[in-house]
């Protein structure tokens, strides 16, 4: 197994394409195959989050859906109170090792 290539990123942003290219080179697999696998992983994670499951990625962190309660907010232009509906959000909590390594 070769070391992953350190390819240039776009404006300092590492994209799925960059990751797929690095994995493709490191494992000597076709880029198309790695791209499909990465897409399937992301689809699986999205489906699991929709079901309300936590996703624990060792060394990276935990993804989970958190419920936000309804609350009162303010219209910034008028200052008028506005009711904000309850909602859900995706939360990420970084693993301790990752936090310490940065």
PDB file of N, CA and C in Angstrom:
ATOM      1  N   UNK A   1       0.852  -1.181   0.000  1.00  0.00           N
ATOM      2  CA  UNK A   1       0.000   0.000   0.000  1.00  0.00           C
ATOM      3  C   UNK A   1       0.893   1.238   0.000  1.00  0.00           C
ATOM      4  N   UNK A   2       0.655   2.112  -0.968  1.00  0.00           N
ATOM      5  CA  UNK A   2       1.436   3.347  -1.078  1.00  0.00           C
ATOM      6  C   UNK A   2       0.888   4.405  -0.132  1.00  0.00           C
ATOM      7  N   UNK A   3       1.725   5.395   0.152  1.00  0.00           N
ATOM      8  CA  UNK A   3       1.269   6.524   0.956  1.00  0.00           C
ATOM      9  C   UNK A   3       0.326   7.376   0.128  1.00  0.00           C
ATOM     10  N   UNK A   4      -0.713   7.984   0.771  1.00  0.00           N
ATOM     11  CA  UNK A   4      -1.613   8.856   0.019  1.00  0.00           C
ATOM     12  C   UNK A   4      -0.866  10.058  -0.540  1.00  0.00           C
ATOM     13  N   UNK A   5      -1.225  10.421  -1.758  1.00  0.00           N
ATOM     14  CA  UNK A   5      -0.602  11.582  -2.397  1.00  0.00           C
ATOM     15  C   UNK A   5      -1.083  12.861  -1.736  1.00  0.00           C
ATOM     16  N   UNK A   6      -0.176  13.813  -1.634  1.00  0.00           N
ATOM     17  CA  UNK A   6      -0.556  15.116  -1.089  1.00  0.00           C
ATOM     18  C   UNK A   6      -0.852  16.028  -2.265  1.00  0.00           C
ATOM     19  N   UNK A   7      -2.093  15.987  -2.726  1.00  0.00           N
ATOM     20  CA  UNK A   7      -2.487  16.780  -3.881  1.00  0.00           C
ATOM     21  C   UNK A   7      -2.922  18.166  -3.468  1.00  0.00           C
ATOM     22  N   UNK A   8      -2.915  19.081  -4.427  1.00  0.00           N
ATOM     23  CA  UNK A   8      -3.363  20.441  -4.131  1.00  0.00           C
ATOM     24  C   UNK A   8      -4.861  20.473  -3.868  1.00  0.00           C
ATOM     25  N   UNK A   9      -5.268  21.302  -2.960  1.00  0.00           N
ATOM     26  CA  UNK A   9      -6.688  21.481  -2.678  1.00  0.00           C
ATOM     27  C   UNK A   9      -7.130  22.801  -3.273  1.00  0.00           C
ATOM     28  N   UNK A  10      -8.429  22.960  -3.391  1.00  0.00           N
ATOM     29  CA  UNK A  10      -8.985  24.185  -3.938  1.00  0.00           C
ATOM     30  C   UNK A  10      -9.189  25.177  -2.807  1.00  0.00           C
ATOM     31  N   UNK A  11      -8.434  26.252  -2.799  1.00  0.00           N
ATOM     32  CA  UNK A  11      -8.556  27.298  -1.779  1.00  0.00           C
ATOM     33  C   UNK A  11      -8.466  26.741  -0.362  1.00  0.00           C
ATOM     34  N   UNK A  12      -7.625  25.744  -0.151  1.00  0.00           N
ATOM     35  CA  UNK A  12      -7.462  25.177   1.179  1.00  0.00           C
ATOM     36  C   UNK A  12      -8.620  24.307   1.622  1.00  0.00           C
ATOM     37  N   UNK A  13      -9.509  23.936   0.694  1.00  0.00           N
ATOM     38  CA  UNK A  13     -10.659  23.101   1.033  1.00  0.00           C
ATOM     39  C   UNK A  13     -10.440  21.710   0.461  1.00  0.00           C
ATOM     40  N   UNK A  14     -10.461  20.714   1.320  1.00  0.00           N
ATOM     41  CA  UNK A  14     -10.316  19.329   0.901  1.00  0.00           C
ATOM     42  C   UNK A  14     -11.696  18.804   0.535  1.00  0.00           C
ATOM     43  N   UNK A  15     -11.880  18.377  -0.708  1.00  0.00           N
ATOM     44  CA  UNK A  15     -13.183  17.909  -1.168  1.00  0.00           C
ATOM     45  C   UNK A  15     -13.211  16.387  -1.234  1.00  0.00           C
ATOM     46  N   UNK A  16     -14.398  15.865  -1.466  1.00  0.00           N
ATOM     47  CA  UNK A  16     -14.571  14.427  -1.624  1.00  0.00           C
ATOM     48  C   UNK A  16     -13.715  13.923  -2.789  1.00  0.00           C
ATOM     49  N   UNK A  17     -13.627  14.719  -3.824  1.00  0.00           N
ATOM     50  CA  UNK A  17     -12.822  14.349  -4.993  1.00  0.00           C
ATOM     51  C   UNK A  17     -11.349  14.194  -4.618  1.00  0.00           C
ATOM     52  N   UNK A  18     -10.827  15.113  -3.808  1.00  0.00           N
ATOM     53  CA  UNK A  18      -9.428  15.027  -3.377  1.00  0.00           C
ATOM     54  C   UNK A  18      -9.190  13.753  -2.562  1.00  0.00           C
ATOM     55  N   UNK A  19     -10.120  13.459  -1.665  1.00  0.00           N
ATOM     56  CA  UNK A  19      -9.992  12.262  -0.828  1.00  0.00           C
ATOM     57  C   UNK A  19     -10.026  11.014  -1.701  1.00  0.00           C
ATOM     58  N   UNK A  20     -10.966  10.971  -2.645  1.00  0.00           N
ATOM     59  CA  UNK A  20     -11.092   9.814  -3.536  1.00  0.00           C
ATOM     60  C   UNK A  20      -9.822   9.619  -4.360  1.00  0.00           C
ATOM     61  N   UNK A  21      -9.246  10.707  -4.856  1.00  0.00           N
ATOM     62  CA  UNK A  21      -8.010  10.610  -5.642  1.00  0.00           C
ATOM     63  C   UNK A  21      -6.871  10.053  -4.796  1.00  0.00           C
ATOM     64  N   UNK A  22      -6.743  10.553  -3.567  1.00  0.00           N
ATOM     65  CA  UNK A  22      -5.670  10.088  -2.683  1.00  0.00           C
ATOM     66  C   UNK A  22      -5.840   8.610  -2.352  1.00  0.00           C
ATOM     67  N   UNK A  23      -7.077   8.193  -2.053  1.00  0.00           N
ATOM     68  CA  UNK A  23      -7.329   6.784  -1.748  1.00  0.00           C
ATOM     69  C   UNK A  23      -7.098   5.908  -2.974  1.00  0.00           C
ATOM     70  N   UNK A  24      -7.480   6.404  -4.121  1.00  0.00           N
ATOM     71  CA  UNK A  24      -7.290   5.671  -5.372  1.00  0.00           C
ATOM     72  C   UNK A  24      -5.810   5.382  -5.610  1.00  0.00           C
ATOM     73  N   UNK A  25      -4.989   6.389  -5.418  1.00  0.00           N
ATOM     74  CA  UNK A  25      -3.547   6.221  -5.609  1.00  0.00           C
ATOM     75  C   UNK A  25      -2.937   5.337  -4.525  1.00  0.00           C
ATOM     76  N   UNK A  26      -3.356   5.518  -3.286  1.00  0.00           N
ATOM     77  CA  UNK A  26      -2.779   4.766  -2.175  1.00  0.00           C
ATOM     78  C   UNK A  26      -3.098   3.276  -2.264  1.00  0.00           C
ATOM     79  N   UNK A  27      -4.277   2.938  -2.758  1.00  0.00           N
ATOM     80  CA  UNK A  27      -4.704   1.537  -2.803  1.00  0.00           C
ATOM     81  C   UNK A  27      -4.713   0.958  -4.212  1.00  0.00           C
ATOM     82  N   UNK A  28      -4.206   1.742  -5.163  1.00  0.00           N
ATOM     83  CA  UNK A  28      -4.117   1.312  -6.557  1.00  0.00           C
ATOM     84  C   UNK A  28      -5.458   0.794  -7.079  1.00  0.00           C
ATOM     85  N   UNK A  29      -6.497   1.597  -6.863  1.00  0.00           N
ATOM     86  CA  UNK A  29      -7.845   1.288  -7.341  1.00  0.00           C
ATOM     87  C   UNK A  29      -8.269   2.359  -8.337  1.00  0.00           C
ATOM     88  N   UNK A  30      -9.189   2.011  -9.238  1.00  0.00           N
ATOM     89  CA  UNK A  30      -9.682   3.030 -10.175  1.00  0.00           C
ATOM     90  C   UNK A  30     -10.398   4.162  -9.435  1.00  0.00           C
ATOM     91  N   UNK A  31     -10.169   5.396  -9.888  1.00  0.00           N
ATOM     92  CA  UNK A  31     -10.794   6.556  -9.240  1.00  0.00           C
ATOM     93  C   UNK A  31     -12.310   6.425  -9.221  1.00  0.00           C
ATOM     94  N   UNK A  32     -12.861   5.911 -10.308  1.00  0.00           N
ATOM     95  CA  UNK A  32     -14.319   5.770 -10.405  1.00  0.00           C
ATOM     96  C   UNK A  32     -14.860   4.857  -9.300  1.00  0.00           C
ATOM     97  N   UNK A  33     -14.159   3.747  -9.054  1.00  0.00           N
ATOM     98  CA  UNK A  33     -14.583   2.794  -8.024  1.00  0.00           C
ATOM     99  C   UNK A  33     -14.516   3.437  -6.638  1.00  0.00           C
ATOM    100  N   UNK A  34     -13.446   4.138  -6.348  1.00  0.00           N
ATOM    101  CA  UNK A  34     -13.292   4.799  -5.050  1.00  0.00           C
ATOM    102  C   UNK A  34     -14.351   5.885  -4.888  1.00  0.00           C
ATOM    103  N   UNK A  35     -14.614   6.632  -5.953  1.00  0.00           N
ATOM    104  CA  UNK A  35     -15.639   7.672  -5.916  1.00  0.00           C
ATOM    105  C   UNK A  35     -17.004   7.077  -5.587  1.00  0.00           C
ATOM    106  N   UNK A  36     -17.343   5.949  -6.217  1.00  0.00           N
ATOM    107  CA  UNK A  36     -18.616   5.280  -5.953  1.00  0.00           C
ATOM    108  C   UNK A  36     -18.703   4.816  -4.503  1.00  0.00           C
ATOM    109  N   UNK A  37     -17.600   4.258  -3.986  1.00  0.00           N
ATOM    110  CA  UNK A  37     -17.594   3.795  -2.597  1.00  0.00           C
ATOM    111  C   UNK A  37     -17.780   4.966  -1.637  1.00  0.00           C
ATOM    112  N   UNK A  38     -17.083   6.068  -1.900  1.00  0.00           N
ATOM    113  CA  UNK A  38     -17.215   7.243  -1.034  1.00  0.00           C
ATOM    114  C   UNK A  38     -18.648   7.771  -1.063  1.00  0.00           C
ATOM    115  N   UNK A  39     -19.257   7.798  -2.245  1.00  0.00           N
ATOM    116  CA  UNK A  39     -20.638   8.260  -2.376  1.00  0.00           C
ATOM    117  C   UNK A  39     -21.576   7.348  -1.599  1.00  0.00           C
ATOM    118  N   UNK A  40     -21.343   6.041  -1.657  1.00  0.00           N
ATOM    119  CA  UNK A  40     -22.170   5.090  -0.920  1.00  0.00           C
ATOM    120  C   UNK A  40     -22.019   5.277   0.588  1.00  0.00           C
ATOM    121  N   UNK A  41     -20.811   5.548   1.040  1.00  0.00           N
ATOM    122  CA  UNK A  41     -20.584   5.786   2.474  1.00  0.00           C
ATOM    123  C   UNK A  41     -21.372   7.016   2.924  1.00  0.00           C
ATOM    124  N   UNK A  42     -21.308   8.075   2.148  1.00  0.00           N
ATOM    125  CA  UNK A  42     -22.019   9.305   2.502  1.00  0.00           C
ATOM    126  C   UNK A  42     -23.524   9.082   2.488  1.00  0.00           C
ATOM    127  N   UNK A  43     -24.027   8.354   1.482  1.00  0.00           N
ATOM    128  CA  UNK A  43     -25.458   8.041   1.426  1.00  0.00           C
ATOM    129  C   UNK A  43     -25.887   7.228   2.640  1.00  0.00           C
ATOM    130  N   UNK A  44     -25.056   6.257   3.031  1.00  0.00           N
ATOM    131  CA  UNK A  44     -25.364   5.424   4.192  1.00  0.00           C
ATOM    132  C   UNK A  44     -25.407   6.266   5.467  1.00  0.00           C
ATOM    133  N   UNK A  45     -24.456   7.170   5.614  1.00  0.00           N
ATOM    134  CA  UNK A  45     -24.426   8.051   6.784  1.00  0.00           C
ATOM    135  C   UNK A  45     -25.671   8.931   6.808  1.00  0.00           C
ATOM    136  N   UNK A  46     -26.040   9.495   5.667  1.00  0.00           N
ATOM    137  CA  UNK A  46     -27.224  10.362   5.593  1.00  0.00           C
ATOM    138  C   UNK A  46     -28.487   9.593   5.967  1.00  0.00           C
ATOM    139  N   UNK A  47     -28.641   8.378   5.455  1.00  0.00           N
ATOM    140  CA  UNK A  47     -29.820   7.557   5.779  1.00  0.00           C
ATOM    141  C   UNK A  47     -29.859   7.230   7.270  1.00  0.00           C
ATOM    142  N   UNK A  48     -28.708   6.917   7.834  1.00  0.00           N
ATOM    143  CA  UNK A  48     -28.640   6.592   9.262  1.00  0.00           C
ATOM    144  C   UNK A  48     -29.005   7.799  10.117  1.00  0.00           C
ATOM    145  N   UNK A  49     -28.539   8.981   9.731  1.00  0.00           N
ATOM    146  CA  UNK A  49     -28.889  10.198  10.470  1.00  0.00           C
ATOM    147  C   UNK A  49     -30.384  10.472  10.381  1.00  0.00           C
ATOM    148  N   UNK A  50     -30.989  10.234   9.213  1.00  0.00           N
ATOM    149  CA  UNK A  50     -32.433  10.435   9.057  1.00  0.00           C
ATOM    150  C   UNK A  50     -33.222   9.519   9.974  1.00  0.00           C
ATOM    151  N   UNK A  51     -32.667   8.324  10.262  1.00  0.00           N
ATOM    152  CA  UNK A  51     -33.321   7.382  11.178  1.00  0.00           C
ATOM    153  C   UNK A  51     -33.102   7.778  12.639  1.00  0.00           C
ATOM    154  N   UNK A  52     -32.247   8.760  12.872  1.00  0.00           N
ATOM    155  CA  UNK A  52     -31.970   9.202  14.235  1.00  0.00           C
ATOM    156  C   UNK A  52     -30.807   8.481  14.891  1.00  0.00           C
ATOM    157  N   UNK A  53     -30.032   7.750  14.110  1.00  0.00           N
ATOM    158  CA  UNK A  53     -28.899   7.010  14.663  1.00  0.00           C
ATOM    159  C   UNK A  53     -27.674   7.913  14.809  1.00  0.00           C
ATOM    160  N   UNK A  54     -26.842   7.599  15.802  1.00  0.00           N
ATOM    161  CA  UNK A  54     -25.561   8.287  15.963  1.00  0.00           C
ATOM    162  C   UNK A  54     -24.542   7.592  15.079  1.00  0.00           C
ATOM    163  N   UNK A  55     -23.640   8.372  14.517  1.00  0.00           N
ATOM    164  CA  UNK A  55     -22.566   7.831  13.688  1.00  0.00           C
ATOM    165  C   UNK A  55     -21.257   8.108  14.411  1.00  0.00           C
ATOM    166  N   UNK A  56     -20.587   7.051  14.858  1.00  0.00           N
ATOM    167  CA  UNK A  56     -19.304   7.211  15.545  1.00  0.00           C
ATOM    168  C   UNK A  56     -18.191   6.787  14.596  1.00  0.00           C
ATOM    169  N   UNK A  57     -17.335   7.727  14.241  1.00  0.00           N
ATOM    170  CA  UNK A  57     -16.199   7.469  13.366  1.00  0.00           C
ATOM    171  C   UNK A  57     -14.938   7.561  14.225  1.00  0.00           C
ATOM    172  N   UNK A  58     -14.352   6.412  14.516  1.00  0.00           N
ATOM    173  CA  UNK A  58     -13.191   6.353  15.404  1.00  0.00           C
ATOM    174  C   UNK A  58     -12.092   7.290  14.932  1.00  0.00           C
ATOM    175  N   UNK A  59     -11.572   8.060  15.849  1.00  0.00           N
ATOM    176  CA  UNK A  59     -10.495   8.987  15.546  1.00  0.00           C
ATOM    177  C   UNK A  59     -10.962  10.301  14.947  1.00  0.00           C
ATOM    178  N   UNK A  60     -12.237  10.367  14.533  1.00  0.00           N
ATOM    179  CA  UNK A  60     -12.762  11.585  13.923  1.00  0.00           C
ATOM    180  C   UNK A  60     -13.779  12.252  14.834  1.00  0.00           C
ATOM    181  N   UNK A  61     -14.838  11.530  15.188  1.00  0.00           N
ATOM    182  CA  UNK A  61     -15.844  12.103  16.071  1.00  0.00           C
ATOM    183  C   UNK A  61     -17.201  11.450  15.906  1.00  0.00           C
ATOM    184  N   UNK A  62     -18.230  12.137  16.400  1.00  0.00           N
ATOM    185  CA  UNK A  62     -19.596  11.625  16.385  1.00  0.00           C
ATOM    186  C   UNK A  62     -20.500  12.611  15.657  1.00  0.00           C
ATOM    187  N   UNK A  63     -21.294  12.078  14.736  1.00  0.00           N
ATOM    188  CA  UNK A  63     -22.334  12.846  14.055  1.00  0.00           C
ATOM    189  C   UNK A  63     -23.668  12.388  14.611  1.00  0.00           C
ATOM    190  N   UNK A  64     -24.547  13.329  14.908  1.00  0.00           N
ATOM    191  CA  UNK A  64     -25.874  12.960  15.382  1.00  0.00           C
ATOM    192  C   UNK A  64     -26.856  14.081  15.107  1.00  0.00           C
ATOM    193  N   UNK A  65     -28.143  13.719  15.098  1.00  0.00           N
ATOM    194  CA  UNK A  65     -29.194  14.709  14.905  1.00  0.00           C
ATOM    195  C   UNK A  65     -29.631  15.180  16.284  1.00  0.00           C
ATOM    196  N   UNK A  66     -29.687  16.480  16.457  1.00  0.00           N
ATOM    197  CA  UNK A  66     -30.160  17.052  17.723  1.00  0.00           C
ATOM    198  C   UNK A  66     -31.415  17.850  17.459  1.00  0.00           C
ATOM    199  N   UNK A  67     -32.352  17.747  18.385  1.00  0.00           N
ATOM    200  CA  UNK A  67     -33.600  18.496  18.260  1.00  0.00           C
ATOM    201  C   UNK A  67     -33.433  19.852  18.918  1.00  0.00           C
ATOM    202  N   UNK A  68     -33.897  20.880  18.225  1.00  0.00           N
ATOM    203  CA  UNK A  68     -33.881  22.234  18.781  1.00  0.00           C
ATOM    204  C   UNK A  68     -35.307  22.588  19.141  1.00  0.00           C
ATOM    205  N   UNK A  69     -35.513  23.038  20.338  1.00  0.00           N
ATOM    206  CA  UNK A  69     -36.851  23.394  20.808  1.00  0.00           C
ATOM    207  C   UNK A  69     -37.333  24.680  20.142  1.00  0.00           C
ATOM    208  N   UNK A  70     -38.648  24.829  20.101  1.00  0.00           N
ATOM    209  CA  UNK A  70     -39.218  26.088  19.604  1.00  0.00           C
ATOM    210  C   UNK A  70     -38.794  27.198  20.561  1.00  0.00           C
ATOM    211  N   UNK A  71     -38.605  28.384  20.026  1.00  0.00           N
ATOM    212  CA  UNK A  71     -38.155  29.485  20.878  1.00  0.00           C
ATOM    213  C   UNK A  71     -38.580  30.811  20.264  1.00  0.00           C
ATOM    214  N   UNK A  72     -38.410  31.843  21.026  1.00  0.00           N
ATOM    215  CA  UNK A  72     -38.722  33.188  20.544  1.00  0.00           C
ATOM    216  C   UNK A  72     -37.431  33.846  20.072  1.00  0.00           C
ATOM    217  N   UNK A  73     -37.526  34.516  18.936  1.00  0.00           N
ATOM    218  CA  UNK A  73     -36.396  35.257  18.402  1.00  0.00           C
ATOM    219  C   UNK A  73     -36.833  36.681  18.114  1.00  0.00           C
ATOM    220  N   UNK A  74     -35.993  37.447  17.478  1.00  0.00           N
ATOM    221  CA  UNK A  74     -36.334  38.833  17.128  1.00  0.00           C
ATOM    222  C   UNK A  74     -36.029  39.088  15.667  1.00  0.00           C
ATOM    223  N   UNK A  75     -36.922  39.823  15.030  1.00  0.00           N
ATOM    224  CA  UNK A  75     -36.667  40.294  13.677  1.00  0.00           C
ATOM    225  C   UNK A  75     -35.611  41.387  13.808  1.00  0.00           C
ATOM    226  N   UNK A  76     -34.439  41.219  13.201  1.00  0.00           N
ATOM    227  CA  UNK A  76     -33.367  42.198  13.389  1.00  0.00           C
ATOM    228  C   UNK A  76     -33.687  43.585  12.825  1.00  0.00           C
ATOM    229  N   UNK A  77     -34.581  43.663  11.853  1.00  0.00           N
ATOM    230  CA  UNK A  77     -34.905  44.964  11.260  1.00  0.00           C
ATOM    231  C   UNK A  77     -35.906  45.738  12.106  1.00  0.00           C
ATOM    232  N   UNK A  78     -36.915  45.025  12.633  1.00  0.00           N
ATOM    233  CA  UNK A  78     -37.979  45.724  13.361  1.00  0.00           C
ATOM    234  C   UNK A  78     -37.890  45.551  14.867  1.00  0.00           C
ATOM    235  N   UNK A  79     -37.152  44.531  15.316  1.00  0.00           N
ATOM    236  CA  UNK A  79     -37.078  44.262  16.749  1.00  0.00           C
ATOM    237  C   UNK A  79     -38.301  43.510  17.247  1.00  0.00           C
ATOM    238  N   UNK A  80     -39.212  43.190  16.350  1.00  0.00           N
ATOM    239  CA  UNK A  80     -40.454  42.506  16.703  1.00  0.00           C
ATOM    240  C   UNK A  80     -40.168  41.048  17.086  1.00  0.00           C
ATOM    241  N   UNK A  81     -40.779  40.547  18.181  1.00  0.00           N
ATOM    242  CA  UNK A  81     -40.595  39.142  18.558  1.00  0.00           C
ATOM    243  C   UNK A  81     -41.180  38.214  17.482  1.00  0.00           C
ATOM    244  N   UNK A  82     -40.452  37.141  17.200  1.00  0.00           N
ATOM    245  CA  UNK A  82     -40.873  36.176  16.192  1.00  0.00           C
ATOM    246  C   UNK A  82     -40.740  34.783  16.783  1.00  0.00           C
ATOM    247  N   UNK A  83     -41.769  33.948  16.589  1.00  0.00           N
ATOM    248  CA  UNK A  83     -41.697  32.577  17.077  1.00  0.00           C
ATOM    249  C   UNK A  83     -40.923  31.741  16.062  1.00  0.00           C
ATOM    250  N   UNK A  84     -39.919  31.011  16.541  1.00  0.00           N
ATOM    251  CA  UNK A  84     -39.113  30.138  15.699  1.00  0.00           C
ATOM    252  C   UNK A  84     -39.542  28.707  15.991  1.00  0.00           C
ATOM    253  N   UNK A  85     -39.897  27.969  14.948  1.00  0.00           N
ATOM    254  CA  UNK A  85     -40.380  26.597  15.098  1.00  0.00           C
ATOM    255  C   UNK A  85     -39.279  25.676  15.609  1.00  0.00           C
ATOM    256  N   UNK A  86     -39.708  24.569  16.213  1.00  0.00           N
ATOM    257  CA  UNK A  86     -38.766  23.526  16.602  1.00  0.00           C
ATOM    258  C   UNK A  86     -38.137  22.973  15.329  1.00  0.00           C
ATOM    259  N   UNK A  87     -36.889  22.553  15.419  1.00  0.00           N
ATOM    260  CA  UNK A  87     -36.202  22.029  14.239  1.00  0.00           C
ATOM    261  C   UNK A  87     -35.182  20.979  14.660  1.00  0.00           C
ATOM    262  N   UNK A  88     -34.566  20.384  13.664  1.00  0.00           N
ATOM    263  CA  UNK A  88     -33.499  19.416  13.909  1.00  0.00           C
ATOM    264  C   UNK A  88     -32.241  19.942  13.240  1.00  0.00           C
ATOM    265  N   UNK A  89     -31.093  19.594  13.812  1.00  0.00           N
ATOM    266  CA  UNK A  89     -29.822  19.981  13.203  1.00  0.00           C
ATOM    267  C   UNK A  89     -28.847  18.825  13.330  1.00  0.00           C
ATOM    268  N   UNK A  90     -27.877  18.815  12.455  1.00  0.00           N
ATOM    269  CA  UNK A  90     -26.834  17.800  12.529  1.00  0.00           C
ATOM    270  C   UNK A  90     -25.697  18.382  13.352  1.00  0.00           C
ATOM    271  N   UNK A  91     -25.306  17.646  14.381  1.00  0.00           N
ATOM    272  CA  UNK A  91     -24.227  18.106  15.252  1.00  0.00           C
ATOM    273  C   UNK A  91     -23.026  17.175  15.094  1.00  0.00           C
ATOM    274  N   UNK A  92     -21.845  17.745  15.154  1.00  0.00           N
ATOM    275  CA  UNK A  92     -20.605  16.972  15.102  1.00  0.00           C
ATOM    276  C   UNK A  92     -19.796  17.274  16.344  1.00  0.00           C
ATOM    277  N   UNK A  93     -19.379  16.220  17.024  1.00  0.00           N
ATOM    278  CA  UNK A  93     -18.508  16.384  18.190  1.00  0.00           C
ATOM    279  C   UNK A  93     -17.197  15.675  17.874  1.00  0.00           C
ATOM    280  N   UNK A  94     -16.132  16.440  17.823  1.00  0.00           N
ATOM    281  CA  UNK A  94     -14.822  15.894  17.464  1.00  0.00           C
ATOM    282  C   UNK A  94     -14.307  14.954  18.547  1.00  0.00           C
ATOM    283  N   UNK A  95     -13.603  13.922  18.127  1.00  0.00           N
ATOM    284  CA  UNK A  95     -12.991  12.974  19.053  1.00  0.00           C
ATOM    285  C   UNK A  95     -11.881  13.671  19.839  1.00  0.00           C
ATOM    286  N   UNK A  96     -11.668  13.204  21.043  1.00  0.00           N
ATOM    287  CA  UNK A  96     -10.666  13.804  21.917  1.00  0.00           C
ATOM    288  C   UNK A  96      -9.278  13.800  21.265  1.00  0.00           C
ATOM    289  N   UNK A  97      -8.903  12.674  20.661  1.00  0.00           N
ATOM    290  CA  UNK A  97      -7.588  12.577  20.014  1.00  0.00           C
ATOM    291  C   UNK A  97      -7.446  13.584  18.878  1.00  0.00           C
ATOM    292  N   UNK A  98      -8.511  13.781  18.120  1.00  0.00           N
ATOM    293  CA  UNK A  98      -8.474  14.742  17.019  1.00  0.00           C
ATOM    294  C   UNK A  98      -8.305  16.158  17.559  1.00  0.00           C
ATOM    295  N   UNK A  99      -9.059  16.487  18.602  1.00  0.00           N
ATOM    296  CA  UNK A  99      -8.950  17.827  19.205  1.00  0.00           C
ATOM    297  C   UNK A  99      -7.531  18.093  19.683  1.00  0.00           C
ATOM    298  N   UNK A 100      -6.952  17.088  20.334  1.00  0.00           N
ATOM    299  CA  UNK A 100      -5.615  17.264  20.895  1.00  0.00           C
ATOM    300  C   UNK A 100      -4.537  17.352  19.820  1.00  0.00           C
ATOM    301  N   UNK A 101      -4.781  16.734  18.672  1.00  0.00           N
ATOM    302  CA  UNK A 101      -3.762  16.721  17.621  1.00  0.00           C
ATOM    303  C   UNK A 101      -3.733  18.008  16.801  1.00  0.00           C
ATOM    304  N   UNK A 102      -4.761  18.821  16.931  1.00  0.00           N
ATOM    305  CA  UNK A 102      -4.830  20.053  16.125  1.00  0.00           C
ATOM    306  C   UNK A 102      -4.221  21.224  16.857  1.00  0.00           C
TER     307      UNK A 102
END
